[in-house]
Short mmCIF file of C-alpha atoms in Angstrom, two decimals:
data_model
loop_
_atom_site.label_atom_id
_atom_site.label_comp_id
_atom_site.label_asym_id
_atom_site.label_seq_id
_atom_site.Cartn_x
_atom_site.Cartn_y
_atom_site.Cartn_z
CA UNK P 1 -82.67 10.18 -44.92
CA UNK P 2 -86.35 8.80 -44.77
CA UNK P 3 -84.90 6.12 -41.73
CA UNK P 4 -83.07 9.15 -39.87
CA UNK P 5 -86.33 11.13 -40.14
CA UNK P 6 -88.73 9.16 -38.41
CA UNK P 7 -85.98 7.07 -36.31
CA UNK P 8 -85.80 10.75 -34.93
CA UNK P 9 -89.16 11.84 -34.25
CA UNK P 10 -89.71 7.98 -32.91
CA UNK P 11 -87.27 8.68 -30.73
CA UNK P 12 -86.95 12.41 -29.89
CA UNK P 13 -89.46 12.37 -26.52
CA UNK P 14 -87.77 9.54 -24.81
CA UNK P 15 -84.20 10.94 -25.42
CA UNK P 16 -85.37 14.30 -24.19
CA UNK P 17 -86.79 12.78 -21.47
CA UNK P 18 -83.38 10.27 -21.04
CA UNK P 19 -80.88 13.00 -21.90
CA UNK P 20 -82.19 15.81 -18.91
CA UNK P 21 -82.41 13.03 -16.26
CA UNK P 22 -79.20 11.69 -17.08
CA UNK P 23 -77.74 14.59 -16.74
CA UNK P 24 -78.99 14.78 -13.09
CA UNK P 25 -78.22 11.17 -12.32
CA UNK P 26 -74.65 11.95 -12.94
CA UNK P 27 -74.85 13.79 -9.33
CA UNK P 28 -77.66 11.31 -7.76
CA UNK P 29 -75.43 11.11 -4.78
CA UNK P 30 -74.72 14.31 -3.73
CA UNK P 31 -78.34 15.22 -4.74
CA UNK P 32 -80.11 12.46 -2.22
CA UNK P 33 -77.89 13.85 0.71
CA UNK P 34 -79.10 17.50 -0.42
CA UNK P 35 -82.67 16.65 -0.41
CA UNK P 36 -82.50 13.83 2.45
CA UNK P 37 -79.75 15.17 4.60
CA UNK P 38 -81.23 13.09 7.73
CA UNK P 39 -81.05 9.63 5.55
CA UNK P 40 -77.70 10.26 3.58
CA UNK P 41 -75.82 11.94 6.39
CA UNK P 42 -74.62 10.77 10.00
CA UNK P 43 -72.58 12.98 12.04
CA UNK P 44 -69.43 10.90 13.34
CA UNK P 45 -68.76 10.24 16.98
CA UNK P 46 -66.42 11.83 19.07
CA UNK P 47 -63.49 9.36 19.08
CA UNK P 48 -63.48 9.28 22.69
CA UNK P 49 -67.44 8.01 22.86
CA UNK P 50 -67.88 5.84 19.96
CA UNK P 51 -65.24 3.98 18.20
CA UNK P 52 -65.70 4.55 14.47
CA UNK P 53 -68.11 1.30 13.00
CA UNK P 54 -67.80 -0.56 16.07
CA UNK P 55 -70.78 -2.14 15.19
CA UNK P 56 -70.64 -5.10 13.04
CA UNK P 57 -72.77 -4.89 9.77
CA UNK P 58 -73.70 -8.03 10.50
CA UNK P 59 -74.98 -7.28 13.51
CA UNK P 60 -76.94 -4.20 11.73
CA UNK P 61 -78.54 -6.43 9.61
CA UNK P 62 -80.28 -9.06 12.28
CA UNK P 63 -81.85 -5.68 13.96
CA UNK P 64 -83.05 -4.58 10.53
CA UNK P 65 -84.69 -8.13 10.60
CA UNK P 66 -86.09 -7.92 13.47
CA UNK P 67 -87.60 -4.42 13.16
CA UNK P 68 -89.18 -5.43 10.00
CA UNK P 69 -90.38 -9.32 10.26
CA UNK P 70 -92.44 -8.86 7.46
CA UNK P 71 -89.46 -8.68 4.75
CA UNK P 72 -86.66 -10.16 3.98
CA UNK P 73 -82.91 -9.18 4.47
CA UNK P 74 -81.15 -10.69 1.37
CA UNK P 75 -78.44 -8.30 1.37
CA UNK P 76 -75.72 -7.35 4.09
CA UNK P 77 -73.57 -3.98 3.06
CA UNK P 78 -70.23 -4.32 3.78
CA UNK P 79 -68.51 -1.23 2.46
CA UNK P 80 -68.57 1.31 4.88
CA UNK P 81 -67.61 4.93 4.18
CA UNK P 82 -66.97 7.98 6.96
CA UNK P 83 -69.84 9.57 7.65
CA UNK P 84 -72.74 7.90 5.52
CA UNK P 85 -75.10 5.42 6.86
CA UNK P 86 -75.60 1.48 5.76
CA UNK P 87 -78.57 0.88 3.81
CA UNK P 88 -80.58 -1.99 3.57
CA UNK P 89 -82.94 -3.26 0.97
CA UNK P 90 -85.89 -5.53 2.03
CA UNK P 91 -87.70 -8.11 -0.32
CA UNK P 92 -91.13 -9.44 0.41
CA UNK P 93 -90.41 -13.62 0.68
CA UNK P 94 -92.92 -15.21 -1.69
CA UNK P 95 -96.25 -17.00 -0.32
CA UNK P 96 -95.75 -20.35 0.25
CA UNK P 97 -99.08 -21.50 -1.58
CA UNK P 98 -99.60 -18.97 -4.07
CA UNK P 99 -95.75 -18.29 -4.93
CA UNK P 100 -96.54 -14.39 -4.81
CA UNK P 101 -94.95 -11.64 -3.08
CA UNK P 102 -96.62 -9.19 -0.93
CA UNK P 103 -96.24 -5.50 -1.09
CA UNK P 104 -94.30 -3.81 1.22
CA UNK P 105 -94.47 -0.54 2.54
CA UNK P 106 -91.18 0.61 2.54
CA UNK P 107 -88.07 -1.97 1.19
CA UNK P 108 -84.37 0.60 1.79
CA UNK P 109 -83.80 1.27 5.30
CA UNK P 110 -81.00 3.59 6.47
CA UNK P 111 -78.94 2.70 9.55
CA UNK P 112 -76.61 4.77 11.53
CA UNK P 113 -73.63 2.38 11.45
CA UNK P 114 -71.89 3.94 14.71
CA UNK P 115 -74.97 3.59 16.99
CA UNK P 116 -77.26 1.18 15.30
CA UNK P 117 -80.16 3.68 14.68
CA UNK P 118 -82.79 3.18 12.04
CA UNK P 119 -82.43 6.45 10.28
CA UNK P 120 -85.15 5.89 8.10
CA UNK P 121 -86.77 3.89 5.40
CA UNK P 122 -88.18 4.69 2.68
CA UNK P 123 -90.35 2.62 -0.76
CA UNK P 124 -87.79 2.73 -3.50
CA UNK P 125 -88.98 4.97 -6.07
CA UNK P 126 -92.11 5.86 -4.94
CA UNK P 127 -92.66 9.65 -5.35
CA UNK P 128 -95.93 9.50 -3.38
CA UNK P 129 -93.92 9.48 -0.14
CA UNK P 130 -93.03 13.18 -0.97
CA UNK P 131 -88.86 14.22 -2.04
CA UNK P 132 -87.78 11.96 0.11
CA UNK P 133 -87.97 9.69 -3.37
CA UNK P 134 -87.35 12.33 -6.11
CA UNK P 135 -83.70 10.86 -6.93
CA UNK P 136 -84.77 7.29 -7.36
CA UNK P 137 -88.12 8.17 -9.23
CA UNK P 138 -86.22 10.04 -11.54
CA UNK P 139 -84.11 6.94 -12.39
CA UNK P 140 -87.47 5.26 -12.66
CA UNK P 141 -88.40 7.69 -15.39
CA UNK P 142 -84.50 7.51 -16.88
CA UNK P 143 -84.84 3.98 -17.19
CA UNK P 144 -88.03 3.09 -17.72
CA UNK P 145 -90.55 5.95 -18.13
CA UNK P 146 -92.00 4.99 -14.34
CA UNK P 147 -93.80 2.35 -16.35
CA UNK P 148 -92.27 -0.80 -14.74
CA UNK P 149 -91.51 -3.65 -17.10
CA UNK P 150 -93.47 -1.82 -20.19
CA UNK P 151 -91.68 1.33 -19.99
CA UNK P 152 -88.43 -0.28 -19.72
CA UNK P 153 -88.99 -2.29 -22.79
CA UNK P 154 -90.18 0.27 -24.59
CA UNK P 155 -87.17 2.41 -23.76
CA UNK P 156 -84.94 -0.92 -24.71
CA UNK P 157 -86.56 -0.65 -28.19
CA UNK P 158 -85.74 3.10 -28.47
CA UNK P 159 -82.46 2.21 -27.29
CA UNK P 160 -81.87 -0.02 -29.87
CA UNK P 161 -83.16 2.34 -32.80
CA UNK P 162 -80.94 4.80 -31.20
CA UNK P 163 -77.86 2.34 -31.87
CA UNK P 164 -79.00 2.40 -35.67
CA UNK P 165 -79.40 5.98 -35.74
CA UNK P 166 -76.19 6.72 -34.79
CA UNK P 167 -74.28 4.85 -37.77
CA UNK P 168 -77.03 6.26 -40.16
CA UNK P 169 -77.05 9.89 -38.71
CA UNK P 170 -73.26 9.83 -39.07
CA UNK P 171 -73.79 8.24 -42.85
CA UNK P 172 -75.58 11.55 -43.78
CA UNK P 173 -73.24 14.11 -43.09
CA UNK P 174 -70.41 12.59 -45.44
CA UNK P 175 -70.32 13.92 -48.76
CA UNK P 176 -71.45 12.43 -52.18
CA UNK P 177 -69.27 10.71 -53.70
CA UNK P 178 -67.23 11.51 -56.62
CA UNK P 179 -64.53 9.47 -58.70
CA UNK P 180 -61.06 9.61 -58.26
CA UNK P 181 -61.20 11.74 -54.92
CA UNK P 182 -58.88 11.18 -52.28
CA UNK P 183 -59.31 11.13 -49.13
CA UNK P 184 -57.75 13.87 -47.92
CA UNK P 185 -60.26 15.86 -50.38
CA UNK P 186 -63.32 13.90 -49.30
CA UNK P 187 -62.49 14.69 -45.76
CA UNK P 188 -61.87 18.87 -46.57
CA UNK P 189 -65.58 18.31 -48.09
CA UNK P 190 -66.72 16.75 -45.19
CA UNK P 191 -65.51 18.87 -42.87
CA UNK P 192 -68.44 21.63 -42.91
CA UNK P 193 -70.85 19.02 -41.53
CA UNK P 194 -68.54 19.67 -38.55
CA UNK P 195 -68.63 23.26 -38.23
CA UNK P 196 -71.37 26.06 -37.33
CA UNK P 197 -72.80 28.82 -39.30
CA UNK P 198 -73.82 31.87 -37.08
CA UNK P 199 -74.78 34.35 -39.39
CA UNK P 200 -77.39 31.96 -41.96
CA UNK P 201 -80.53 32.47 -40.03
CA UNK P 202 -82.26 30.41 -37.31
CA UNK P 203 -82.80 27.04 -39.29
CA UNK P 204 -79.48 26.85 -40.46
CA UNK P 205 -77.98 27.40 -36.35
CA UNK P 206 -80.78 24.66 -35.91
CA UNK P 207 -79.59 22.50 -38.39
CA UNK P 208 -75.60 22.87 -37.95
CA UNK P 209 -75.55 22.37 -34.02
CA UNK P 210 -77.79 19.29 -34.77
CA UNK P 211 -75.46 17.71 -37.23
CA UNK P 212 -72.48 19.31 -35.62
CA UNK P 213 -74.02 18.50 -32.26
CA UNK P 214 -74.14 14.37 -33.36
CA UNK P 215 -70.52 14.56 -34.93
CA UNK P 216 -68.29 15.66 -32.03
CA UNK P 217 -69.56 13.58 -29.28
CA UNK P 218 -70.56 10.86 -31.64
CA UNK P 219 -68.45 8.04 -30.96
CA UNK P 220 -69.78 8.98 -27.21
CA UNK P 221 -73.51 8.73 -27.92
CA UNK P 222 -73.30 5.87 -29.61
CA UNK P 223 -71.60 4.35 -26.46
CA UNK P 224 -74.64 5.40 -24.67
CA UNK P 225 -76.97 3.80 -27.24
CA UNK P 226 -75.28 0.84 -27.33
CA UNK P 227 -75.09 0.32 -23.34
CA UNK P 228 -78.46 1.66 -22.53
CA UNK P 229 -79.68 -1.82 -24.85
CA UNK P 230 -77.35 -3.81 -22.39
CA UNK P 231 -79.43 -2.18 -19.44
CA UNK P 232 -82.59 -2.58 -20.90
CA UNK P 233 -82.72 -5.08 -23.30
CA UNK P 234 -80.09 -7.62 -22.17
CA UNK P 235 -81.81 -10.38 -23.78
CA UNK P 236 -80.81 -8.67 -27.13
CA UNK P 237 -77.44 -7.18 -26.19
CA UNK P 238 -75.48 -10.32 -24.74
CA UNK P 239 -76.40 -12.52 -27.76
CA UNK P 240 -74.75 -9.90 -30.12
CA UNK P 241 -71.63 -9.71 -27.56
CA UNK P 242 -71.36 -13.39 -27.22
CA UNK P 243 -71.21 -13.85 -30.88
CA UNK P 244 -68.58 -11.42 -30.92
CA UNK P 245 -66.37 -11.87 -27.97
CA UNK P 246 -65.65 -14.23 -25.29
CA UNK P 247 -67.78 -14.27 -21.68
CA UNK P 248 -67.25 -15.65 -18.55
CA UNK P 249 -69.97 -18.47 -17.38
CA UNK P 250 -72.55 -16.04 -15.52
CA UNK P 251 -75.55 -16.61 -13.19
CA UNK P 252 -77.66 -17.67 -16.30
CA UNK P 253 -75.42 -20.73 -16.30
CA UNK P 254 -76.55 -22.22 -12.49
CA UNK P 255 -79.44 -24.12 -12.64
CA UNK P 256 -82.54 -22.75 -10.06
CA UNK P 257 -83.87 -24.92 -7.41
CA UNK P 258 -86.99 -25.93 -8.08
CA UNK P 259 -88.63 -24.31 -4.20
CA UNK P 260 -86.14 -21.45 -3.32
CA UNK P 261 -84.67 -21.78 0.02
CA UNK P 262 -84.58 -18.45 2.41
CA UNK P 263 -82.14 -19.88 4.52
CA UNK P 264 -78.95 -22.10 3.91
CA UNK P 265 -77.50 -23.99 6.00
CA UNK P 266 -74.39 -21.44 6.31
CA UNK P 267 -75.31 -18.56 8.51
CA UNK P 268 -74.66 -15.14 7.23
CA UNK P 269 -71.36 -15.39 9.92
CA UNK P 270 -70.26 -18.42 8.58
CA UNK P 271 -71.05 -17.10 4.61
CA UNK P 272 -68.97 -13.87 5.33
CA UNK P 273 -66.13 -15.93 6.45
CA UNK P 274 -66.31 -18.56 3.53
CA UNK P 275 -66.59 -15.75 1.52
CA UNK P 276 -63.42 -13.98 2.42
CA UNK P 277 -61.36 -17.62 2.44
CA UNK P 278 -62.83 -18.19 -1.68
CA UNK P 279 -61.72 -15.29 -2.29
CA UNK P 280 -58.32 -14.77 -1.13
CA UNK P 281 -57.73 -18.30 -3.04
CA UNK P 282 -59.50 -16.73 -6.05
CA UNK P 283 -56.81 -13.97 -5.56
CA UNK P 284 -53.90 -15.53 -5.36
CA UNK P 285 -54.76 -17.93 -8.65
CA UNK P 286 -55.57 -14.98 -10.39
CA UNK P 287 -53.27 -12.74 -9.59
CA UNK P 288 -55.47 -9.44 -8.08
CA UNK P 289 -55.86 -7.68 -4.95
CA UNK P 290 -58.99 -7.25 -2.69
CA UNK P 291 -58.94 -3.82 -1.86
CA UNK P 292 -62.43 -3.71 0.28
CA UNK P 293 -65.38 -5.82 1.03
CA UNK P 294 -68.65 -4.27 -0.75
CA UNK P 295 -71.48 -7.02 -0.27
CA UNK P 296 -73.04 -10.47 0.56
CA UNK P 297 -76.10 -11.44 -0.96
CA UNK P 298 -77.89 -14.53 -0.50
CA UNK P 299 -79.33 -15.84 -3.50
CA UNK P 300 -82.91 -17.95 -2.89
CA UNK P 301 -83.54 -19.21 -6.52
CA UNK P 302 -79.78 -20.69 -6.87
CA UNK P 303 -79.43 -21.38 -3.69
CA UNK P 304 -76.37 -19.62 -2.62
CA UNK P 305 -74.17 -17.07 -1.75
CA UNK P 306 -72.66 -13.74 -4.01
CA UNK P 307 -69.40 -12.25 -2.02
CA UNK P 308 -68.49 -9.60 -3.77
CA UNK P 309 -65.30 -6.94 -3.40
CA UNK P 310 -63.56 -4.39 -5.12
CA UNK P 311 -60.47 -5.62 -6.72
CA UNK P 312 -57.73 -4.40 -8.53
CA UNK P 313 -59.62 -5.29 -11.85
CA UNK P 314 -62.61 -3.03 -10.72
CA UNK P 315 -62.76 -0.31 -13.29
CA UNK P 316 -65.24 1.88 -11.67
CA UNK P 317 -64.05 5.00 -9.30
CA UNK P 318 -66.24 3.59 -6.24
CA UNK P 319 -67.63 0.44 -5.21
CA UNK P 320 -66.92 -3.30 -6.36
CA UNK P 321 -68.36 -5.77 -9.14
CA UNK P 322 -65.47 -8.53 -8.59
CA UNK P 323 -67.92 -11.52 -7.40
CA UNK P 324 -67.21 -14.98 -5.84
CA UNK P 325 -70.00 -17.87 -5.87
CA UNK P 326 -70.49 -20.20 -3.33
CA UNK P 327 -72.92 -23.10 -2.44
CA UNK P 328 -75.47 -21.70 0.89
CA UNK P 329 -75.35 -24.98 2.03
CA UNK P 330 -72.23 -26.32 1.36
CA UNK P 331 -69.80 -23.67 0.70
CA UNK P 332 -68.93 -25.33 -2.13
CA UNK P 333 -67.25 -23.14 -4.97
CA UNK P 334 -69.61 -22.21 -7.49
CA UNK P 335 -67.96 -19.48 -9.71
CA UNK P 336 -65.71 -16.44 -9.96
CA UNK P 337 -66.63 -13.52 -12.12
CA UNK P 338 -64.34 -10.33 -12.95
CA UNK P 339 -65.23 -6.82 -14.38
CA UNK P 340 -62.04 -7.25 -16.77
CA UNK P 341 -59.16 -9.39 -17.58
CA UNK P 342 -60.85 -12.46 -17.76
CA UNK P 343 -63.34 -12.04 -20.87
CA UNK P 344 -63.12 -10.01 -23.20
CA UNK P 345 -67.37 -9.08 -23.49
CA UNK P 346 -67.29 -9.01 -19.66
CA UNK P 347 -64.73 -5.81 -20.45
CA UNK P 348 -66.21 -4.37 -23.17
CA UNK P 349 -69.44 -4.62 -20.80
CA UNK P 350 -67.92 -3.24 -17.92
CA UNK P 351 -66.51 -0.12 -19.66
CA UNK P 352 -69.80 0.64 -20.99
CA UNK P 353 -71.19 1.05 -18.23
CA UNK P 354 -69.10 2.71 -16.43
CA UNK P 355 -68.87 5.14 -18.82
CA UNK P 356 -72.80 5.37 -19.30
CA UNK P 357 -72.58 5.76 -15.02
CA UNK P 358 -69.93 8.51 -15.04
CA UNK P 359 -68.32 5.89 -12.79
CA UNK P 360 -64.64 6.72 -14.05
CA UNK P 361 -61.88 9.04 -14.68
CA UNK P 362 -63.66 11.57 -11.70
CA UNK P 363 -65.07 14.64 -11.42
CA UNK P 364 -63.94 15.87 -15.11
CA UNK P 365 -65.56 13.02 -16.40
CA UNK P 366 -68.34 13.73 -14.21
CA UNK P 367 -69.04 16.92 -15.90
CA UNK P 368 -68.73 15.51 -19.47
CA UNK P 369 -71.56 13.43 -18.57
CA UNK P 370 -73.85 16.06 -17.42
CA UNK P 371 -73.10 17.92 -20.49
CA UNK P 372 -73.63 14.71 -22.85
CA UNK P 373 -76.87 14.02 -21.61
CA UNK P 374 -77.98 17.81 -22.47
CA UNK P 375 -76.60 17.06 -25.61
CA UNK P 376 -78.75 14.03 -26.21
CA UNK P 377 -82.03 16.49 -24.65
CA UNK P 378 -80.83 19.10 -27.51
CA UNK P 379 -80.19 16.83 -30.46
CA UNK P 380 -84.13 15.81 -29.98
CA UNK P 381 -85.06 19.67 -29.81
CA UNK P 382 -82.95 20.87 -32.63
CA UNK P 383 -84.14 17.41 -34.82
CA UNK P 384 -88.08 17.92 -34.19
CA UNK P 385 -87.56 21.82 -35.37
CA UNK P 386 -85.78 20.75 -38.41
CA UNK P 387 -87.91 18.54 -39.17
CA UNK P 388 -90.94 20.72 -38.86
CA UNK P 389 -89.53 23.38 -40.54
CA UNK P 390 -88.79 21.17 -43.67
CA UNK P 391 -92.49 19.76 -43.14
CA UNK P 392 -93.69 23.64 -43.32
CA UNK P 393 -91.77 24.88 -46.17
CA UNK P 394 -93.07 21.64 -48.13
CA UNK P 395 -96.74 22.62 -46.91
CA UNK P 396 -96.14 26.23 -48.77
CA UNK P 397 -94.67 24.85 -51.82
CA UNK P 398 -98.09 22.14 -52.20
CA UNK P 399 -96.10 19.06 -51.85
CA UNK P 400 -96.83 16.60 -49.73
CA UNK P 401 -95.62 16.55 -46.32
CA UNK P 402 -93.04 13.82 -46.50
CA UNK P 403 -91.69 14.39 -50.16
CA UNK P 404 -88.34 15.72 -49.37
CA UNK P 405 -86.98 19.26 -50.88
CA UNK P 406 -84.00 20.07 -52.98
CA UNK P 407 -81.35 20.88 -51.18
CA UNK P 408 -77.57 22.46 -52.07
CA UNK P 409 -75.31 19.42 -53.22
CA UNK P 410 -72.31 21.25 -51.57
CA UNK P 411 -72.36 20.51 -47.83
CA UNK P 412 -73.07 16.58 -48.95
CA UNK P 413 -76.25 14.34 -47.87
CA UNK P 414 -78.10 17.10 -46.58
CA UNK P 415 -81.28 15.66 -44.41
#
């Protein structure tokens, strides 16, 4: 009781804060064409003027390059969808004395794919360029507070404490037991924890559509928990998995060179097609289908090149996470990695986070999310007023503020 308690009140602000941008995140695509209709949305050509994505993305990318010499173009977009634009994300290449990278002004640029026009640009997150950035700062506070590395740790910790509140939150609400019960009686006992009462007064609404509240989407939030430590606090969450289940060799694996290289010695034509040839073979061994290209990425601290496609084992409604590896200079195989069917922890991974996304089962799904996440916002309400009610009816009676009351043995482990 004394762990739930304080877990809770630990906890309460960043889950508010977590639960209501969530909730919004859920719809972060729709809402960045709302609020930057002239970045997110390109009118398509008459057919008779411009043939749809004549342009090759490649071809997109060098004049990104070239309008912005200053940064560099790691990534080349390669999904391409009817009437949205191809966006770019710059990196600052790192000083070749000091090993540090510059800031840059703005590092996503948005190109009209059917005429080549810069559309915009914007600096990722920052909400002093005006609404143009409200989406992606509020994933900044989602994930991290808008505290950079600290915040994000910190919200890994809470994330973690979260996990452990879930299994003792859900501990509580079962009822004492008794000898010789059966579990068909233990469960009719139980089964007020799950239910509302209306009529008791506003502590006990409080207090049922907390408990209630954490028992009905339970096995949900603690899916949320539990994956919001894999975003945050990887270093954590994969030892735990790999102890448990089986992983494909990852990234992690490939040794770094010891001076990255900007450039390989395969162009980004030559990378696309060497790409494309791994992994058809990859294909064909495995036994999946490339539905659509989704990126290349060049990869300066390994050293190579990250094709990567949505496949047949793709879980997620949109976009791609199957990934082939492949030397920049060389071409030379370097790795294959799948979202499922290969690993068992590279599943369970990749359905936590798609579910944590709202990246599955569509727009119903979708909904569920938004309404999870205000669940999560109201769970930290409903817990701080219990708690401070308790605190205030101890206060009147003279005992000390954390002493706990008596409470009625009938509805079980009553907090």
């Amino acid at each position: 009781m004394i762990i739930h308690r304080y877990l809770g009140l630990v906890m309460a602000g960043f889950l508010l804060v977590a639960g209501l941008t969530g909730s919004l995140l859920v719809w972060n695509d729709e809402l960045e064409a709302a609020i930057n209709p002239t970045l997110f949305r390109v009118p398509q050509p008459e057919a008779s003027s411009i043939a749809p994505y004549r342009i090759d993305p490649l071809e997109l990318r060098q004049l990104v390059a070239s309008h912005y010499p200053e940064a560099v173009v790691a990534a080349l977009p390669l999904s391409r969808q009817e009437g949205k634009p191809l966006v770019f994300f710059l990196f600052s290449p790192p000083d070749p004395v000091t090993g540090k990278e510059a800031e840059l002004a703005v590092d996503q640029v948005f190109v009209n794919p059917y005429t080549g026009a810069i559309l915009g640009a914007r600096k990722w997150g920052d909400i002093g360029q005006g609404l143009a950035n409200l989406m992606p700062f509020i994933y900044r506070l989602h994930f991290s507070l808008a505290l950079g590395d600290i915040g994000a740790t910190l919200f890994g910790i809470v994330a973690l404490l979260w996990t452990i509140d879930c299994v003792v939150g859900a501990y509580l609400t079962f009822p004492a037991s008794r000898a010789g019960t059966s579990i068909r009686h233990w469960a009719t006992r139980w089964w007020p924890s799950w239910k509302l009462r209306w009529h008791g007064g506003a502590y006990k609404r409080y207090f049922d559509l907390h408990r209630a509240g954490g028992l009905w989407p339970w096995a949900m939030l603690l899916m949320l928990a539990w994956s919001s430590v894999a975003f945050n606090m990887h270093y954590v969450y994969e030892p735990v998995m790999r102890a448990v289940f089986a992983h494909q060799p990852d990234e992690e694996s490939l040794p770094k060179l010891a001076n990255p290289r900007l450039i390989g010695k395969l162009d980004w034509t030559a990378a696309r097609e060497r790409g494309r040839e791994l992994m058809a073979q990859a294909a064909a061994r495995e036994g999946f289908t490339v539905e659509s290209e989704e990126m290349l990425v060049h990869d300066a601290e390994h050293g190579m090149y990250r094709y990567i496609v949505r496949s047949s084992w793709d879980l997620r409604d949109q976009g791609g996470q199957t990934a082939i590896r492949f030397d920049a200079d060389s071409g030379a195989l370097l790795g294959l990695w799948l979202p499922s069917g290969a690993a068992a922890g590279d599943t369970v991974t990749s359905w936590l986070t798609a579910l944590h996304m709202a990246a599955v089962w569509g727009l119903p799904f979708r909904i569920f999310v938004t309404l999870l996440g205000l669940a999560v916002a109201s769970l930290s309400i409903t817990g701080v007023y219990v708690w401070w009610r308790k605190r205030q009816g101890r206060m009147k009676q003279g005992l000390p503020a954390t002493q706990p009351t008596r409470t009625q043995p009938t509805q079980g482990k009553i907090r």
